C-alpha positions as semicolon CSV with decimal commas, in nm:
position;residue;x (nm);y (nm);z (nm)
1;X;0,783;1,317;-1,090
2;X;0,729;1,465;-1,384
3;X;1,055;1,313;-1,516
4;X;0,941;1,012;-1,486
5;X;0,613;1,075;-1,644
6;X;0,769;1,214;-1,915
7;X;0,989;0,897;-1,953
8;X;0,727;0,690;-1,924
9;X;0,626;0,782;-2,293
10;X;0,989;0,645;-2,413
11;X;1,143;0,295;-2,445
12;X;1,498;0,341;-2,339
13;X;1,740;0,054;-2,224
14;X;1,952;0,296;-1,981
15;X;2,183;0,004;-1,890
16;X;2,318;-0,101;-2,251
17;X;2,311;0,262;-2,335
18;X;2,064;0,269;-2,553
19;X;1,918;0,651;-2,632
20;X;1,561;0,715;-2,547
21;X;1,295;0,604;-2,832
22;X;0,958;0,787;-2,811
23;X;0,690;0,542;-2,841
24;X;0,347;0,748;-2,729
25;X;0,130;0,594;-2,507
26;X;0,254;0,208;-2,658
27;X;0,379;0,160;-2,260
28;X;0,043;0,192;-2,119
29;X;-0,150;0,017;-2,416
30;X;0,040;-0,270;-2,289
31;X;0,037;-0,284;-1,952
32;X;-0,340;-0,217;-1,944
33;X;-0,463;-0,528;-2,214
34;X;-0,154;-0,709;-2,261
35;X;-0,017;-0,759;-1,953
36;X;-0,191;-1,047;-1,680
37;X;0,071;-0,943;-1,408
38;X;-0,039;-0,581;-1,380
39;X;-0,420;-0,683;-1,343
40;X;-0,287;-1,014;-1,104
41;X;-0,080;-0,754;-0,897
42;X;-0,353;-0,498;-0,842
43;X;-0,631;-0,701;-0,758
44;X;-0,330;-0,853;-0,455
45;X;-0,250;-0,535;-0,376
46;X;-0,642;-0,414;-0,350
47;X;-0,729;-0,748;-0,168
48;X;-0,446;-0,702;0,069
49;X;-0,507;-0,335;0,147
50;X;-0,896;-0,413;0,165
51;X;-0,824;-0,692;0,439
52;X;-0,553;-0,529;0,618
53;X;-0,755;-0,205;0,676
54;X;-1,067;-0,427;0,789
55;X;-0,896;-0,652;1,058
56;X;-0,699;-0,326;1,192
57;X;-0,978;-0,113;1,186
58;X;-1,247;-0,381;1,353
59;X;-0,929;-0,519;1,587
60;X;-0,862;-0,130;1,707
61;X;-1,218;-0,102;1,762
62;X;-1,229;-0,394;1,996
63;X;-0,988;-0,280;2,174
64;X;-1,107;0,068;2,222
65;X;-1,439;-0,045;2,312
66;X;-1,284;-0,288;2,585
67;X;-1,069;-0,078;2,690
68;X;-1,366;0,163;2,743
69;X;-1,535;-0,040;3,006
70;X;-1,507;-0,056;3,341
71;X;-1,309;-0,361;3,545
72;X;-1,031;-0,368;3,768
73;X;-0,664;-0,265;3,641
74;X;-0,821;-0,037;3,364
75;X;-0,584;0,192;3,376
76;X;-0,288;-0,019;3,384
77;X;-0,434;-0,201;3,100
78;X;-0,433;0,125;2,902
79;X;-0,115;0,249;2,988
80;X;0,036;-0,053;2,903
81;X;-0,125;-0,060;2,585
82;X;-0,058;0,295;2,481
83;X;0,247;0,318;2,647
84;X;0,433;0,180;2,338
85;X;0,288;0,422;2,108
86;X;0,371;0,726;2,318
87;X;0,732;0,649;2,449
88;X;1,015;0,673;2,121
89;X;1,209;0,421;2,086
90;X;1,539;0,406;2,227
């Protein structure tokens, strides 16, 4: 880790053999203001975290709270529910 925090202060083109050049903190100036992919790619990557979290979170919820309640076959429901999570795969 710190390796590659340390290289992250170089440009160096390992695969034409190129030696490391130190270039400061040039790297980050242009990811952060010149680069629309970076900002593109985190807002997906927030977005898709944000989403993915909600629907598993209010989904496992459901679940739980259904599961909670009384009917007939609760407990087969819930054993075949957790049953998966509890028994390794094989």
């Amino acid at each position: 880790m710190i390796w590659s925090i340390s290289l992250s202060f170089f440009q160096w083109h390992a695969a034409i053999g190129e030696a490391p050049t130190f270039i400061g903190i040039r790297n980050f100036y242009e990811i952060f203001f010149q680069d629309r992919r970076f900002w593109y790619s985190l807002k997906f990557t927030l977005t898709y975290v944000g989403m993915a979290t909600s629907i598993e979170l209010f989904l496992g919820l459901g679940i739980a709270s259904l599961l909670n309640k009384r009917f007939r076959f609760r407990t087969f429901f819930r054993v075949a529910y957790l049953m998966p999570m509890a028994a390794p795969p094989i």
